[in-house]
Coordinates of C-alpha atoms in Angstrom, one line a residue:
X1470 CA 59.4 93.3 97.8
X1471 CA 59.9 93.2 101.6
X1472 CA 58.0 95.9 103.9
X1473 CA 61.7 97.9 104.5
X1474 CA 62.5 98.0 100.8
X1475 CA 58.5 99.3 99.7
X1476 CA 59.1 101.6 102.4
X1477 CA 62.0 103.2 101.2
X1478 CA 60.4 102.7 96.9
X1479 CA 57.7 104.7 98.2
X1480 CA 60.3 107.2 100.3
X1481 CA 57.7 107.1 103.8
X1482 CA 58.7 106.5 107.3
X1483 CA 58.7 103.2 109.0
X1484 CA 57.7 103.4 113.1
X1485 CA 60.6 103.0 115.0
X1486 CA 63.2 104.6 112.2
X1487 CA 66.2 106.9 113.5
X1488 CA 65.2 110.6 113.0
X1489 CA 68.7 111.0 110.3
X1490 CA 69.4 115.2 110.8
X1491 CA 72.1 117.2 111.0
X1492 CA 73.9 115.4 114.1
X1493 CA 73.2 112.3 112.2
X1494 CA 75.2 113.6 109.5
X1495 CA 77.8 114.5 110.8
X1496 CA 78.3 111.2 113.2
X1497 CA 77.9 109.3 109.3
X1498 CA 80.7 111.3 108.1
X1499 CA 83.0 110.6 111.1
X1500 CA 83.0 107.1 110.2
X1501 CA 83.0 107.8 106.1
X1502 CA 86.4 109.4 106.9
X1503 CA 87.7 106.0 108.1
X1504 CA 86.7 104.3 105.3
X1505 CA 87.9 106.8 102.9
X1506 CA 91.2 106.8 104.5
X1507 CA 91.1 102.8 104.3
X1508 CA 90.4 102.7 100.5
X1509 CA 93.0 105.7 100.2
X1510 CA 95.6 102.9 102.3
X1511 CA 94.0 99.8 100.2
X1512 CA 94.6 100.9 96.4
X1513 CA 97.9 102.6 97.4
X1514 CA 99.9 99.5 95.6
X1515 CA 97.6 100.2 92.6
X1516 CA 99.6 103.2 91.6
X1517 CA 102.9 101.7 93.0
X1518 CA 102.5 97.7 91.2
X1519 CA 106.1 99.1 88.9
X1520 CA 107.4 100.7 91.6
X1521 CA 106.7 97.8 93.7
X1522 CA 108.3 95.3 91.5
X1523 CA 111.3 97.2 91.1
X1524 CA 111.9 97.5 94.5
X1525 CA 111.5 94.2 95.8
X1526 CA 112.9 92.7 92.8
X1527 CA 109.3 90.6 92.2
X1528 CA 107.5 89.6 88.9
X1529 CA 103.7 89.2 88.0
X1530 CA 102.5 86.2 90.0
X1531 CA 104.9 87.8 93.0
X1532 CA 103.7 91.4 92.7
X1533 CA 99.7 89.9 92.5
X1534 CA 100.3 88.3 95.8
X1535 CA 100.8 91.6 97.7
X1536 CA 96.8 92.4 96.4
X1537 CA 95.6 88.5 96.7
X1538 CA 96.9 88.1 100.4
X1539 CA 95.2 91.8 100.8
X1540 CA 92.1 90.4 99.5
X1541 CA 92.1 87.0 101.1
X1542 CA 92.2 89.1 104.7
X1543 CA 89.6 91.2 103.5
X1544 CA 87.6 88.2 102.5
X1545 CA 87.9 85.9 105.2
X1546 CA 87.2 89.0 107.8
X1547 CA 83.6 89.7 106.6
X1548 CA 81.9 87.3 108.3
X1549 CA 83.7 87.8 112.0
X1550 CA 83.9 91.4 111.3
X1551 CA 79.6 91.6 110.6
X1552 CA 79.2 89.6 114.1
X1553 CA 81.8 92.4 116.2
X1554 CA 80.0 95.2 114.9
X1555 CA 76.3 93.4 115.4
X1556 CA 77.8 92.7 119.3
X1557 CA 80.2 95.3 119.6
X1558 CA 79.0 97.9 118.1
X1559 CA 80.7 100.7 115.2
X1560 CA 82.7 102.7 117.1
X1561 CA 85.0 100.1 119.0
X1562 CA 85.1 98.1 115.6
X1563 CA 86.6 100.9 113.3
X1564 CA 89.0 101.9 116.1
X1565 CA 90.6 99.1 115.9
X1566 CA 90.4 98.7 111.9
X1567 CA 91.7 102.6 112.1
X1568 CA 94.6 101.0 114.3
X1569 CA 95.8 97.7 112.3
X1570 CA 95.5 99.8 109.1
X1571 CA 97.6 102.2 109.8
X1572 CA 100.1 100.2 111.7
X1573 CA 99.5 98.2 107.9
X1574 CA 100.7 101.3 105.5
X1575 CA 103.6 102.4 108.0
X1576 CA 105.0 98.9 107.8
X1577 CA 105.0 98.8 104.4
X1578 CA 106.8 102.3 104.5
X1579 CA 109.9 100.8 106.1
X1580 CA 109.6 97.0 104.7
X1581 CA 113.2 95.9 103.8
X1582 CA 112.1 92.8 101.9
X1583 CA 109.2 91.5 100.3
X1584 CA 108.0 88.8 103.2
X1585 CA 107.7 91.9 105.9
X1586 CA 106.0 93.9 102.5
X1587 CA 103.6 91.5 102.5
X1588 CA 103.0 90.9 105.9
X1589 CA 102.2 94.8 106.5
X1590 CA 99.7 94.6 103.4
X1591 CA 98.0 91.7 105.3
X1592 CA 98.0 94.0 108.2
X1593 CA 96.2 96.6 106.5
X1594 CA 93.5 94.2 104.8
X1595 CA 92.8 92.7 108.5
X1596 CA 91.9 96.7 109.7
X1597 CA 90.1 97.6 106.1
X1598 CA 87.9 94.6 106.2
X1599 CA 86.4 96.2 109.8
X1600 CA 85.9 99.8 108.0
X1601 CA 82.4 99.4 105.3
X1602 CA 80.5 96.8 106.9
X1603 CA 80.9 99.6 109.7
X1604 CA 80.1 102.3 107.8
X1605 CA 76.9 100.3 106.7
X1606 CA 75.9 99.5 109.7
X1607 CA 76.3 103.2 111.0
X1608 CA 73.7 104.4 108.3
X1609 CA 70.8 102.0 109.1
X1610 CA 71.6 103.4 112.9
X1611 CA 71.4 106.3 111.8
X1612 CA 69.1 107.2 108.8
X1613 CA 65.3 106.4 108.1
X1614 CA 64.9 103.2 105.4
X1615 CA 64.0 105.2 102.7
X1616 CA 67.8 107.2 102.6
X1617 CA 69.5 103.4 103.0
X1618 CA 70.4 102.7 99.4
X1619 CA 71.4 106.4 98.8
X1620 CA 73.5 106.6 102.1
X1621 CA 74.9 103.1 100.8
X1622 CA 76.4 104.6 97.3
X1623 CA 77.4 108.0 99.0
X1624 CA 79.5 105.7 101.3
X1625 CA 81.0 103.8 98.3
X1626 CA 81.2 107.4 96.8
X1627 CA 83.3 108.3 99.6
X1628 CA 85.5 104.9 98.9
X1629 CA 85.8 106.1 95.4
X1630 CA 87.1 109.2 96.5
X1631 CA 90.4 107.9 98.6
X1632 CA 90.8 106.1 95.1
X1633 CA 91.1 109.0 93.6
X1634 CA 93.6 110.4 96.4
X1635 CA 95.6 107.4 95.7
X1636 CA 95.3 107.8 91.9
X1637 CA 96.0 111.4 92.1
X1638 CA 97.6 112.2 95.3
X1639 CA 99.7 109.4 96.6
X1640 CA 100.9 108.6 92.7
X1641 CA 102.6 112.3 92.5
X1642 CA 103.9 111.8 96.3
X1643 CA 105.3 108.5 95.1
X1644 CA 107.4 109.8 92.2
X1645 CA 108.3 112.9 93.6
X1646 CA 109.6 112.1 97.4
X1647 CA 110.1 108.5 96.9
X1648 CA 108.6 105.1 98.2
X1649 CA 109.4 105.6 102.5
X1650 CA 108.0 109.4 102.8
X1651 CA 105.1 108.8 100.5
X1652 CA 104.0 105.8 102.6
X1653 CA 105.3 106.9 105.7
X1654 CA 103.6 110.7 105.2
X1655 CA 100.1 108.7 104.2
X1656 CA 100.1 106.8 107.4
X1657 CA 99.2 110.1 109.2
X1658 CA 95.9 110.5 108.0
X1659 CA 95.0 107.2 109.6
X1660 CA 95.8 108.8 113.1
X1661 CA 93.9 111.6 112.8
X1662 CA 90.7 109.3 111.9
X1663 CA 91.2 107.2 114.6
X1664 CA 91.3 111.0 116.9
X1665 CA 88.3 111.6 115.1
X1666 CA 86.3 108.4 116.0
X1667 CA 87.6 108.6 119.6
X1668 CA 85.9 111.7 120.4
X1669 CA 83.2 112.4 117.8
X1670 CA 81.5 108.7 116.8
X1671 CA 78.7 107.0 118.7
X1672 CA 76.8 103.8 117.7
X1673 CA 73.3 104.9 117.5
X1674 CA 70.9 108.4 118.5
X1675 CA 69.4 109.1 121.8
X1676 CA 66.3 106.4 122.0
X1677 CA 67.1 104.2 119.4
X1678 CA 69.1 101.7 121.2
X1679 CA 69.2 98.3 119.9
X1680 CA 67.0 96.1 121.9
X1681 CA 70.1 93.9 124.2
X1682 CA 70.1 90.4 122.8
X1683 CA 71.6 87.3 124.3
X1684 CA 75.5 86.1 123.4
X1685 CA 75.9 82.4 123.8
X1686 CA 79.1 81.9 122.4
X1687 CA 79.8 80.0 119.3
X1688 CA 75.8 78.7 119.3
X1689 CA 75.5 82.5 119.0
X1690 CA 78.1 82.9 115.8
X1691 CA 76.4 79.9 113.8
X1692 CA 72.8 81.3 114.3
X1693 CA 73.8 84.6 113.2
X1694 CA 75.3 82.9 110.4
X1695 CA 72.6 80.2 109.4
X1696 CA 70.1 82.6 109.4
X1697 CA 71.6 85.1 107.4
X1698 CA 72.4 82.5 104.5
X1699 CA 69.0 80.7 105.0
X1700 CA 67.6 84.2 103.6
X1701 CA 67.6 83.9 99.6
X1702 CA 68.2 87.9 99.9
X1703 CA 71.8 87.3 101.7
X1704 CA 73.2 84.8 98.9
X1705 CA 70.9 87.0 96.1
X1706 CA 73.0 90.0 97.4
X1707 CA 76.2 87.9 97.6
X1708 CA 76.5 87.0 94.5
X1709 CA 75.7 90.5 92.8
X1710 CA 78.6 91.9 94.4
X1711 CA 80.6 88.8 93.6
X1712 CA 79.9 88.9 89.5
X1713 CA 79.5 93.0 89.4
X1714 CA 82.3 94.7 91.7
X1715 CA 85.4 92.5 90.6
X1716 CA 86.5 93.9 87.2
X1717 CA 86.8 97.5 88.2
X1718 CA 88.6 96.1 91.3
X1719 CA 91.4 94.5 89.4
X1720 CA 91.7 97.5 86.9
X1721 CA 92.2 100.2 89.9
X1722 CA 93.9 97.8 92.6
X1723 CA 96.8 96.6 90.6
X1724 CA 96.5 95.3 86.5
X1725 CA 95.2 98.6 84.9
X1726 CA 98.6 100.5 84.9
X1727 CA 101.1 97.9 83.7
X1728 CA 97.6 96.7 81.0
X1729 CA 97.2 100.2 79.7
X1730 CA 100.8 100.9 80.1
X1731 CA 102.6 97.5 78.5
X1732 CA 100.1 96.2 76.9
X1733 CA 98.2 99.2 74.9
X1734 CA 101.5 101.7 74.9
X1735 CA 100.4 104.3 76.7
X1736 CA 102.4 106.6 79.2
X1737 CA 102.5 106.3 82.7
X1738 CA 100.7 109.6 82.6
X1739 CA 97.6 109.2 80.2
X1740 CA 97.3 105.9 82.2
X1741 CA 96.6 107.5 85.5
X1742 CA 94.5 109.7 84.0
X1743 CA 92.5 106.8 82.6
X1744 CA 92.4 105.4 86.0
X1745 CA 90.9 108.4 87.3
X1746 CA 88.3 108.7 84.9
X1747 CA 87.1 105.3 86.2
X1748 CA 86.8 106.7 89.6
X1749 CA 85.3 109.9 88.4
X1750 CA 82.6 107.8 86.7
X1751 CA 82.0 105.5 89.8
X1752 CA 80.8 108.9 91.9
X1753 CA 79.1 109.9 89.2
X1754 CA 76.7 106.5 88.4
X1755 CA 76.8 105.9 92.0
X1756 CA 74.8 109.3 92.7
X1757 CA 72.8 108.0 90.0
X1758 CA 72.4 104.5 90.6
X1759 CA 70.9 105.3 94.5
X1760 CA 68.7 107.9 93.2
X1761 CA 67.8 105.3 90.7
X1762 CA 67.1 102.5 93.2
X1763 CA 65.3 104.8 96.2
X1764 CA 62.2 105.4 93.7
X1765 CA 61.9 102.4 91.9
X1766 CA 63.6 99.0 94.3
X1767 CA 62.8 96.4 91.5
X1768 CA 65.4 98.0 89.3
X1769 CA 67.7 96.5 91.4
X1770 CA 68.4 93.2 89.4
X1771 CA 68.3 94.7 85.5
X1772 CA 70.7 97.2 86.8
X1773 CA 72.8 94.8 88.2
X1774 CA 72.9 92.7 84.8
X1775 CA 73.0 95.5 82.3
X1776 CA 76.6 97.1 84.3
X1777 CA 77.5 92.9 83.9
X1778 CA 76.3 92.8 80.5
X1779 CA 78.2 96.2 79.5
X1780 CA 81.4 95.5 81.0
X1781 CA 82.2 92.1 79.4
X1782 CA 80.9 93.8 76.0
X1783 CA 83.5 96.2 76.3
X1784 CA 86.1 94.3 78.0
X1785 CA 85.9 91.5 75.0
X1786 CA 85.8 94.3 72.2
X1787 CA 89.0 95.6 73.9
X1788 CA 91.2 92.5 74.4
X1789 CA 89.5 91.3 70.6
X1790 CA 90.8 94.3 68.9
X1791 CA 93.1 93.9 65.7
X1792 CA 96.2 95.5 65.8
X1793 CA 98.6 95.8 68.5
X1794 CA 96.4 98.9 70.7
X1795 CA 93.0 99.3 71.0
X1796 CA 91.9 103.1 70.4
X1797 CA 92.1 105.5 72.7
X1798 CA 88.3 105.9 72.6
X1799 CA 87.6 102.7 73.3
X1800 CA 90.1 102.6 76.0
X1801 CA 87.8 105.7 77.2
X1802 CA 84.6 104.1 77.2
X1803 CA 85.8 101.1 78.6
X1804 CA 86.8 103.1 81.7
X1805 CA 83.4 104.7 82.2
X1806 CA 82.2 101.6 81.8
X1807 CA 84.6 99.9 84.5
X1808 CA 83.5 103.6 86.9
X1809 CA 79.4 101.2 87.1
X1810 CA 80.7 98.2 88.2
X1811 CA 81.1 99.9 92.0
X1812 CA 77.9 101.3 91.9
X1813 CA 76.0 97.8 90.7
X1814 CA 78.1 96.0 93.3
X1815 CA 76.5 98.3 96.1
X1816 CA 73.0 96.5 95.1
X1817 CA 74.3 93.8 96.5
X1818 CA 73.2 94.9 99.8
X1819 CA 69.9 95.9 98.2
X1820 CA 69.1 92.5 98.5
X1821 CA 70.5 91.8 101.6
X1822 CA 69.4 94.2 104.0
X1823 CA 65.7 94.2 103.4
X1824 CA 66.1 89.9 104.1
X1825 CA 67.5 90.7 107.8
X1826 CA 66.6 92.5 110.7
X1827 CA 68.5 94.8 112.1
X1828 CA 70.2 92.3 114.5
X1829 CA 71.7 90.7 112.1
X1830 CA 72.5 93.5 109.3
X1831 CA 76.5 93.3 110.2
X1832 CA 76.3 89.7 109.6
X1833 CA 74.4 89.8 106.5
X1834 CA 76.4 93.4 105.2
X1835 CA 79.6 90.7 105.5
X1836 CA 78.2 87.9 103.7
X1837 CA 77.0 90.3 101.1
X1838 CA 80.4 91.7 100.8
X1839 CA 82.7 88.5 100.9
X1840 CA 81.3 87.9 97.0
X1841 CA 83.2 91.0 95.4
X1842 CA 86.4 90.4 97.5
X1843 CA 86.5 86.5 96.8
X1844 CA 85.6 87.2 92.8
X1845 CA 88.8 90.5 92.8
X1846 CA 91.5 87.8 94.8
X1847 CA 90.5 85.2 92.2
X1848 CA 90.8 86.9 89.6
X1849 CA 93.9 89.1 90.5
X1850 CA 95.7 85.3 91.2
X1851 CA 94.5 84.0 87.7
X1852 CA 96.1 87.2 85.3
X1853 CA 99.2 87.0 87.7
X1854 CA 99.8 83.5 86.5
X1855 CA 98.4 83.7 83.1
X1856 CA 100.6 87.0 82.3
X1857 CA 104.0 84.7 83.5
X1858 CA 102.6 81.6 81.7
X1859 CA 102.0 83.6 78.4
X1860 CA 104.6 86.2 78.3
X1861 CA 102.3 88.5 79.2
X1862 CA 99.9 88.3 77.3
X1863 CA 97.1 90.2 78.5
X1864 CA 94.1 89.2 76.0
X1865 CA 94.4 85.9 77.3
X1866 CA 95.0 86.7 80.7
X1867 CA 92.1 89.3 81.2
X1868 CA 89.5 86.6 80.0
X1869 CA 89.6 85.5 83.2
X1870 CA 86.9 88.4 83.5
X1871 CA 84.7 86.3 82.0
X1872 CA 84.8 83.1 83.8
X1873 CA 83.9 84.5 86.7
X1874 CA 80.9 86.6 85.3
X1875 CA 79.7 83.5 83.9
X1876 CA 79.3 82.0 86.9
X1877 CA 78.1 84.9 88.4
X1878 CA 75.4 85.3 86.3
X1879 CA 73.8 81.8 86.0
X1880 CA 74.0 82.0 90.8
X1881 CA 72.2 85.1 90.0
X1882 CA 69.9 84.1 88.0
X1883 CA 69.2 81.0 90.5
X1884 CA 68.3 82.7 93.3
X1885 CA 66.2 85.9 91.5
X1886 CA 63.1 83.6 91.9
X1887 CA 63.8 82.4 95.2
X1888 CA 64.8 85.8 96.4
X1889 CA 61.6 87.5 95.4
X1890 CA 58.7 85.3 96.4
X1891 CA 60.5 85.4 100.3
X1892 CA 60.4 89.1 99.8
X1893 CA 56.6 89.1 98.8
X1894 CA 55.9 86.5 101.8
X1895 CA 57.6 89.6 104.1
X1896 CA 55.7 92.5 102.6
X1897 CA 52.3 90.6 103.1
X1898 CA 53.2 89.3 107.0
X1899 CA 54.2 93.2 107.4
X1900 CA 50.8 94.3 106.6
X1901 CA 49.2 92.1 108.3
X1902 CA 50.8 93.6 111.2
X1903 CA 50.2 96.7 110.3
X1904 CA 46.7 95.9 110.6
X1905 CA 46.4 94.5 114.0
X1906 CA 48.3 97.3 115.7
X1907 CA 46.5 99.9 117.1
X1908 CA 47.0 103.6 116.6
X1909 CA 49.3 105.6 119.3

């Protein structure tokens, strides 16, 4: 374990840590409304996939590649967003994510045709990708090491809950105004955000400045880079979120209606509420998860595999069951099951953090969160084109679930080793340190 992460196990205060506080607080929550109206923006199509198809006359492979190109902006953001905010800092950063993603949803208000459709959605991945590693970054400004993998999940818990705006909220607007004012009316919450991190957000408290380091250019982008990835913790982390976040992601972001719908029978209304309860149990093993993690750091990794191990358990006995619906109840556990995968993917950065210094947390944070995003877009293009090829068939076109956790799991369990001896090498140098400096 590294010196940060037995700091926070044993909850005591490193020398140098930000004070956290009530102004701390409410600066964190500033930028947690960003990324909550972002997620609210992001799994908008995931309660409009029908609605979507209808209207732009699309089918499966068609309406996948509104959330895939999403996605593949997200993705390929990570990395140059995690070098602005380490040299620009949070604020500038999710102003302009505040910006593109709302200038994202209002485009896809008005879009007359499915190229400008997915044009805005690429829009409003560009300025989501700019809004978590952000919001990361924010808490280790400022927050002590010991609150950074509960401040972590309430930020994902905050991401949870625009999904349940979206699920709840945005689905009613959707049916009951129609497609333009339910968009168009959602696009205001991104400007009053953006107000909000204008006048209220700043980077970091008074006296914890980061120390000014040097910018050469693009020598400067492949050292932040290298080292990052050199750190077993950074492709550890990666990989976590890769095989642990994706399944829930598909489910919320666009299969799980037409699945639970077309596939198992149900209404359009017991499916939404289905879809909620996997939210609903995301905040609720998220609160658990971090509470989990802050006393005891090495149950990182059997946390992370157990969620794994659980899902595809319940996913197989799902898609494997006789008959032409799976019971309710299952259907039901299956979603509280989905609600961890969130959580686990959080202890992602679990790994990460504790590999880097703080100089190169945005960096890592991106790296770390590429894995999920990359895992979701794969998988979301692979059901797409195995419902058309099959007639939609979704048992065979959700086992793409599987291939990917496969995968997952054997990177995983690569790197463990690797992973935890550099972590040990950290905790001993740190104490060593410790040693030699003398008392104030």
């Amino acid at each position: 374990m590294s010196a940060r992460g037995d700091a926070i196990g044993r909850g005591s205060v490193l020398p140098g840590d930000p004070p956290g506080g009530r102004r701390a607080v409410a600066v964190w929550c500033t930028g947690v409304a960003v990324y909550f109206v972002a997620v609210i923006f992001r799994t908008s199509l995931g309660v409009a996939g029908l609605d979507a198809a209808d209207r732009f006359h699309v089918g499966a492979s068609q309406l996948s590649t509104f959330s895939i190109l999403q996605l593949l902006v997200y993705a390929g953001m990570q990395i140059p967003v995690g070098l602005l905010v380490d040299r620009l800092g949070t604020k500038k950063v999710l102003g302009i994510g505040a910006v593109l993603f709302t200038a994202g949803q209002l485009g896809f208000a008005f879009s007359p045709s499915y190229g400008t459709a997915l044009a805005s959605r690429a829009l409003l991945g560009c300025g989501d990708a700019m809004t978590f590693i952000s919001v990361l970054r924010l808490g280790t400004r400022w927050f002590p090491a010991r609150r950074g993998p509960m401040i972590a999940q309430l930020a994902a818990l905050a991401g949870m809950a625009g999904n349940l705006v979206s699920t709840l909220v945005l689905a009613r607007l959707l049916h009951g105004l129609g497609w333009t004012p339910a968009f168009a009316g959602s696009a205001l919450a991104g400007v009053v955000v953006l107000v909000l991190t204008l006048l209220f957000l700043k980077d970091h408290p008074e006296g914890h400045e980061p120390e000014p380091s040097p910018h050469h250019g693009a020598a400067y982008v492949r050292r932040q880079i290298a080292e990052s990835w050199r750190e077993p913790g950074t492709r550890l982390g990666m990989w976590v979120h890769f095989t642990t976040q994706f399944p829930a992601m598909v489910f919320l972001l666009l299969w799980g209606l037409p699945f639970l719908v077309e596939a198992q029978g149900l209404s359009r209304a017991v499916a939404g509420e289905l879809l909620t309860l996997v939210v609903l149990s995301n905040m609720v093993v998220g609160l658990v998860y971090g509470q989990i993690v802050a006393r005891h750091h090495a149950a990182r990794l059997p946390l992370a595999l157990g969620t794994v191990a659980a899902t595809a358990l319940f996913w197989a006995l799902t898609l494997a069951w006789p008959g032409d619906h799976a019971p309710l109840v299952l259907l039901l556990v299956l979603c509280v099951v989905l609600g961890a995968c969130g959580p686990a993917s959080m202890l992602g950065f679990d790994f990460a953090r504790p590999a880097n210094p703080p100089e190169r947390q945005g960096t890592a944070s991106g790296i770390t969160n590429m894995g999920g995003f990359i895992a979701s877009m794969t998988t979301l293009f692979a059901i797409g084109v195995l419902l058309d090829a099959t007639g939609d068939d979704y048992a065979i076109a959700f086992s793409a679930v599987f291939v990917l956790q496969a995968v997952g799991i054997v990177q995983i369990l690569r790197l463990r080793g690797r992973a935890a001896r550099r972590e040990r090498e950290r905790l001993v140098a740190s104490r060593v340190e410790t040693v030699h400096v003398p008392a104030a």
